[in-house]
mmCIF file of C-alpha atoms in Angstrom:
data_model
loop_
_atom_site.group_PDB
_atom_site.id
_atom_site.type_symbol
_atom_site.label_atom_id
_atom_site.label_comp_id
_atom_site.label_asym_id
_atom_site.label_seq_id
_atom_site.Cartn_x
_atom_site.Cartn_y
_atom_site.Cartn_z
ATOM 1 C CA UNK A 1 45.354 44.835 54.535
ATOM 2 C CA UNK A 2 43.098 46.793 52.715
ATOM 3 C CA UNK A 3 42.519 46.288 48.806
ATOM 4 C CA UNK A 4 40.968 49.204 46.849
ATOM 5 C CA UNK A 5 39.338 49.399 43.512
ATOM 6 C CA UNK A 6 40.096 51.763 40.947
ATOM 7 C CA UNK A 7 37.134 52.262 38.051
ATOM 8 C CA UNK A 8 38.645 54.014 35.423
ATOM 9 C CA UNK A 9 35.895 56.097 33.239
ATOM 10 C CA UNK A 10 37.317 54.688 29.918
ATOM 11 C CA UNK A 11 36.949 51.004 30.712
ATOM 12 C CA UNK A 12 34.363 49.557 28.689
ATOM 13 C CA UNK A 13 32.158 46.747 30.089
ATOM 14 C CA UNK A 14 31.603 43.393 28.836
ATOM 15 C CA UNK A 15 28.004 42.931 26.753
ATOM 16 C CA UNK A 16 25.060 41.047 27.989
ATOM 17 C CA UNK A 17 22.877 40.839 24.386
ATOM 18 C CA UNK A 18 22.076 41.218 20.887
ATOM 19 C CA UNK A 19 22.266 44.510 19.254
ATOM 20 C CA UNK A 20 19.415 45.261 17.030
ATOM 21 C CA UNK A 21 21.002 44.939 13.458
ATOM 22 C CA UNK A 22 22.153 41.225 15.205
ATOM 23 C CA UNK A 23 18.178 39.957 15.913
ATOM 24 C CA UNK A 24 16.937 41.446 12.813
ATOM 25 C CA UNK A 25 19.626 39.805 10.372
ATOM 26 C CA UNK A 26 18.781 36.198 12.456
ATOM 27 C CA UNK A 27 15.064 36.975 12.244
ATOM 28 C CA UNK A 28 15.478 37.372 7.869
ATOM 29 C CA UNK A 29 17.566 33.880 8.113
ATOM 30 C CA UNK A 30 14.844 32.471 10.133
ATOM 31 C CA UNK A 31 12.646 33.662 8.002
ATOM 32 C CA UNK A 32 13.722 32.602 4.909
ATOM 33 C CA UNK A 33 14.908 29.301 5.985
ATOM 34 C CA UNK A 34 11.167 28.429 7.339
ATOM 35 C CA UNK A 35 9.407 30.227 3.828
ATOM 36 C CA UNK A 36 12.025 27.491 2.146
ATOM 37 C CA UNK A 37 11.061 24.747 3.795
ATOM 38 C CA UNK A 38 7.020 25.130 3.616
ATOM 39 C CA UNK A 39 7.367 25.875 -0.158
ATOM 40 C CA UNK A 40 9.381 22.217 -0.445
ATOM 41 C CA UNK A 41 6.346 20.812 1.695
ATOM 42 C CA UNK A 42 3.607 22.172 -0.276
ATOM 43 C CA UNK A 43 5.281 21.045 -3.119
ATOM 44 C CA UNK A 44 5.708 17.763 -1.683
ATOM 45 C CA UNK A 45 2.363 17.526 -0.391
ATOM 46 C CA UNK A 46 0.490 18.213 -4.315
ATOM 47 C CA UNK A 47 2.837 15.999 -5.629
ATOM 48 C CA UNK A 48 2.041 12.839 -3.057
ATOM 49 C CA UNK A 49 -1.750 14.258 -4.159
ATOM 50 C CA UNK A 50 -0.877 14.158 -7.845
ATOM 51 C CA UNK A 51 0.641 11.205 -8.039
ATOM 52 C CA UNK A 52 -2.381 9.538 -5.887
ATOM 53 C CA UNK A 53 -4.576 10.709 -7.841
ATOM 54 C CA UNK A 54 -2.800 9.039 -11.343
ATOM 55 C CA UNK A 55 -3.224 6.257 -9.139
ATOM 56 C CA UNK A 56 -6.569 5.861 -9.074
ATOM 57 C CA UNK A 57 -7.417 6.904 -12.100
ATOM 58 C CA UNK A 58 -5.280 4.179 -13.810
ATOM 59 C CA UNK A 59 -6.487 1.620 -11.660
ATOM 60 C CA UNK A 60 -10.171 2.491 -12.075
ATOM 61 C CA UNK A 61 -10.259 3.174 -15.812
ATOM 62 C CA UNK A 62 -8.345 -0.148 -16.344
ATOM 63 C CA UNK A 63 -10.264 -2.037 -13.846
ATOM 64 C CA UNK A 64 -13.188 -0.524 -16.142
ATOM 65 C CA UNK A 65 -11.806 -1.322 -19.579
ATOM 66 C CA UNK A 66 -10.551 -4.779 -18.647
ATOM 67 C CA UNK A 67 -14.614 -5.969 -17.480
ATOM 68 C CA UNK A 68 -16.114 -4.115 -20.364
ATOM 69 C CA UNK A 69 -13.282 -6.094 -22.985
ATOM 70 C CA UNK A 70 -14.854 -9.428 -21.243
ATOM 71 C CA UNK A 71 -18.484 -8.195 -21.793
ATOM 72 C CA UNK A 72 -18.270 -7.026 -25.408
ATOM 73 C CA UNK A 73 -16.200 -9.939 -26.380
ATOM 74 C CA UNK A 74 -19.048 -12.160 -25.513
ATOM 75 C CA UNK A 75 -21.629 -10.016 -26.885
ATOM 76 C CA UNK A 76 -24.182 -11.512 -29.916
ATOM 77 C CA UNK A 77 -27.155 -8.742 -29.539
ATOM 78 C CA UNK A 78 -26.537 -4.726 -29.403
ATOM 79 C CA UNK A 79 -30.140 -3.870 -28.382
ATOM 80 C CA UNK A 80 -29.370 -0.302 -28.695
ATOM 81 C CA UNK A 81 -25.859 2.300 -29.246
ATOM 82 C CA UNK A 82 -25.183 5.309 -28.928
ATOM 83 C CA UNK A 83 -22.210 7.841 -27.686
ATOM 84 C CA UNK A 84 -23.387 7.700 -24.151
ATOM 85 C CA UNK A 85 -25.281 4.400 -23.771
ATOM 86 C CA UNK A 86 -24.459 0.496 -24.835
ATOM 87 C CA UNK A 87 -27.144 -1.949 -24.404
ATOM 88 C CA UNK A 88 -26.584 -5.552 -25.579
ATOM 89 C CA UNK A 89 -26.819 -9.751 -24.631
ATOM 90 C CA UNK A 90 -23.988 -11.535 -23.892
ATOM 91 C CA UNK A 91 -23.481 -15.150 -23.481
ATOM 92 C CA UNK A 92 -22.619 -16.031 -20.412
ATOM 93 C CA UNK A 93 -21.818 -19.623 -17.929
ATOM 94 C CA UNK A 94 -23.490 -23.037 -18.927
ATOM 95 C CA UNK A 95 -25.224 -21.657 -21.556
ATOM 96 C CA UNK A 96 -27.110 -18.269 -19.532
ATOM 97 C CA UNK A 97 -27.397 -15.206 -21.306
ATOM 98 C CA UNK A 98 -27.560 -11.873 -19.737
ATOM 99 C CA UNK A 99 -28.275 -8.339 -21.051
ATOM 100 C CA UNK A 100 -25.870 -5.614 -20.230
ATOM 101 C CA UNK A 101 -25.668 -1.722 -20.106
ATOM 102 C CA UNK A 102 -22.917 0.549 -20.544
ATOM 103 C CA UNK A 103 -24.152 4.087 -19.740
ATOM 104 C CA UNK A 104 -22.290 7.307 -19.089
ATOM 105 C CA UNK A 105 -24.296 9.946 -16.856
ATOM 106 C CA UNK A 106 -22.954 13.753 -17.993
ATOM 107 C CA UNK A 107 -25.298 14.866 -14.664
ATOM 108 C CA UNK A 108 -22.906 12.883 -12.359
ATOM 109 C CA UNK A 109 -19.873 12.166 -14.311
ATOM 110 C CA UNK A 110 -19.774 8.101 -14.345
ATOM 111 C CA UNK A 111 -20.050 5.661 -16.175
ATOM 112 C CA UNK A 112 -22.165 2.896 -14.653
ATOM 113 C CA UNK A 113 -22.861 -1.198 -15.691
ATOM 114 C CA UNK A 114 -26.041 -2.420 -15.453
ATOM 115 C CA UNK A 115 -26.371 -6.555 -15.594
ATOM 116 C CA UNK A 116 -29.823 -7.999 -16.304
ATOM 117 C CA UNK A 117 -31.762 -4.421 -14.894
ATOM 118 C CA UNK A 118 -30.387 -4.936 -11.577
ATOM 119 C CA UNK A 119 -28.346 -2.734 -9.534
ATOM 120 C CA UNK A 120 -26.101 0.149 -11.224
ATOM 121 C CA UNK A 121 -22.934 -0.477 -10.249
ATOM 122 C CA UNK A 122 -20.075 2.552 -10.746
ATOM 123 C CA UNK A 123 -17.352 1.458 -12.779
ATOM 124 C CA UNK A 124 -15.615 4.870 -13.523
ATOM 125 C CA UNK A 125 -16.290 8.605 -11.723
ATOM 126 C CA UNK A 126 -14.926 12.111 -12.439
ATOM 127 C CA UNK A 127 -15.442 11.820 -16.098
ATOM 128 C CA UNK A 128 -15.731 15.212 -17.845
ATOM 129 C CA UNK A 129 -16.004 13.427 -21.548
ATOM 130 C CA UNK A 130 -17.084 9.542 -22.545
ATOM 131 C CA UNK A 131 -17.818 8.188 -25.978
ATOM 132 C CA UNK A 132 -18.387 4.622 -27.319
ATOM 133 C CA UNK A 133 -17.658 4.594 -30.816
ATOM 134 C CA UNK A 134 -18.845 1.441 -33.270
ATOM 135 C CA UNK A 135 -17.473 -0.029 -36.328
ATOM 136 C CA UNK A 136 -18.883 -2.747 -38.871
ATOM 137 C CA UNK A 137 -17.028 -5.656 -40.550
ATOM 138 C CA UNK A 138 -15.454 -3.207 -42.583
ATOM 139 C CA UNK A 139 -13.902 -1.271 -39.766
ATOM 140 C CA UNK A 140 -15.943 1.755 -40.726
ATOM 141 C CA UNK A 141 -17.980 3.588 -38.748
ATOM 142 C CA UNK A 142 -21.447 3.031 -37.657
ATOM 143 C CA UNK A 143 -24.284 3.690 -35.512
ATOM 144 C CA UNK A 144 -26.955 0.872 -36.543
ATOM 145 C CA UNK A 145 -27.449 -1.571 -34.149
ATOM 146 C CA UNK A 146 -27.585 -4.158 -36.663
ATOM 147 C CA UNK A 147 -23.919 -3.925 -38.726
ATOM 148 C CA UNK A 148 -22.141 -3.086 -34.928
ATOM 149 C CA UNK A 149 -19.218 -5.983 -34.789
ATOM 150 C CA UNK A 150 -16.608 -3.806 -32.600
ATOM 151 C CA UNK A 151 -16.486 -1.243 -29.764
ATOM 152 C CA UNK A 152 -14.121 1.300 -28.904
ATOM 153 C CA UNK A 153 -13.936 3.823 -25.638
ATOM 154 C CA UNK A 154 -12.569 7.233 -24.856
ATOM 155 C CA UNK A 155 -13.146 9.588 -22.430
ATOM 156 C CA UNK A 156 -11.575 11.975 -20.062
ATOM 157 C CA UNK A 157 -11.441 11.476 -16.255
ATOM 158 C CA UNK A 158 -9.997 14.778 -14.362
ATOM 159 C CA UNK A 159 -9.253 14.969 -10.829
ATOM 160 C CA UNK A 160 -8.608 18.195 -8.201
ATOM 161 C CA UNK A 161 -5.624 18.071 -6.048
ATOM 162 C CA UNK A 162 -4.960 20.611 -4.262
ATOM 163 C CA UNK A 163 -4.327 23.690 -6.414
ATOM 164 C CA UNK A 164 -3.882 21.084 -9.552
ATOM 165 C CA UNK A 165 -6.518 19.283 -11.548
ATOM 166 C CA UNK A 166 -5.003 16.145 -12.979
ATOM 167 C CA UNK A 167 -6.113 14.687 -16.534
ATOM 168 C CA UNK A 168 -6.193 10.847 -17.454
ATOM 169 C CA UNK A 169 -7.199 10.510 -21.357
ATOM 170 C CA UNK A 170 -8.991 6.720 -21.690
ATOM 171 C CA UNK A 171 -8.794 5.103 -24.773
ATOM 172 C CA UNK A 172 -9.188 1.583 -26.042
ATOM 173 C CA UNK A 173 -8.720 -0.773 -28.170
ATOM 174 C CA UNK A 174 -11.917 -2.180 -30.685
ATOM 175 C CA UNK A 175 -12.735 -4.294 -29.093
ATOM 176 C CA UNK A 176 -14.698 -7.356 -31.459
ATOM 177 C CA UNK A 177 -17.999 -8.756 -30.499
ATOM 178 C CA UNK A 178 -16.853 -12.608 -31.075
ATOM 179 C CA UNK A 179 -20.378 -14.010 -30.733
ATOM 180 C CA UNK A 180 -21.938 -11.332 -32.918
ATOM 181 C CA UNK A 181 -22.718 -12.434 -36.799
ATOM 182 C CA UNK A 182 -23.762 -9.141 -39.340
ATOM 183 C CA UNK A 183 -23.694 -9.248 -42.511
ATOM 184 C CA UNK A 184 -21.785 -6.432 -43.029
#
């Protein structure tokens, strides 16, 4: 028995593909899904930086604050003040005194301690603007050495992340010298 095969001209045959229009609509979703995704992890990625970078900042400018309270609080001599520099004698353990200096570098951005002329040692970096500010007994301002019984300190630290900068305003409380005695 023999079996024959007809092939008709009209009879369409099955596809084996894509057409055209069908890889270039997949290729837009592929590309928009992918341009979707790398915009949430850049935006992911300077946030994490961001917030890191708050971080820090807090953490050093408290740190900072927190030594410089103890310091000043146990000051009785301001040698010399000024915006950028604080040099005075604190009491210190058993009866020791020490002399101390606060002094913010503009050329490198820090602000550095300084404990009996020995090593500098970095207590805040990145800081586009520092100021100490004094006050007498009368809470008014002052700049004489002498009539100096409280210290306050603001600045501005900044940090880059990324495509971002990211600001940190310091400011303190006065903080009183408690050893010092002025007259006014």
């Amino acid at each position: 028995m023999t079996t024959t095969t007809v092939h008709c001209p009209n009879h369409k045959s099955t596809r084996n593909g894509f057409t055209l229009v069908e890889v270039m609509v997949a290729m837009t979703l592929l590309s928009l899904i992918i341009s979707v995704g790398l915009t949430a992890l850049t935006f992911i990625s300077q946030s994490s930086a961001s917030l890191t970078n708050y971080s820090i900042m807090s953490s050093q400018s408290r740190h900072a604050l927190e030594e410089m309270a103890r310091d000043i609080r146990m000051g009785y001599k301001v040698n010399s003040a000024t915006t950028e520099k604080l040099d005075f004698n604190i009491y210190g353990k058993a009866g020791t005194t020490s002399n101390i200096v606060y002094e913010y570098s503009t050329n490198e951005d820090k602000l550095f301690r300084t404990e009996d002329g020995g090593t500098r040692e970095e207590m805040m970096d990145d800081l586009t603007t520092f100021k100490f500010n004094f006050y007498n007994l009368r809470k008014e301002a002052t700049t004489a050495p002498i009539s100096i019984k409280e210290v306050q300190m603001e600045g501005l630290m900044r940090k880059k992340a990324l495509l971002r900068t990211n600001t940190n305003y310091i400011i303190s409380a006065r903080f009183m010298m408690r050893n010092r005695t002025v007259s006014n």
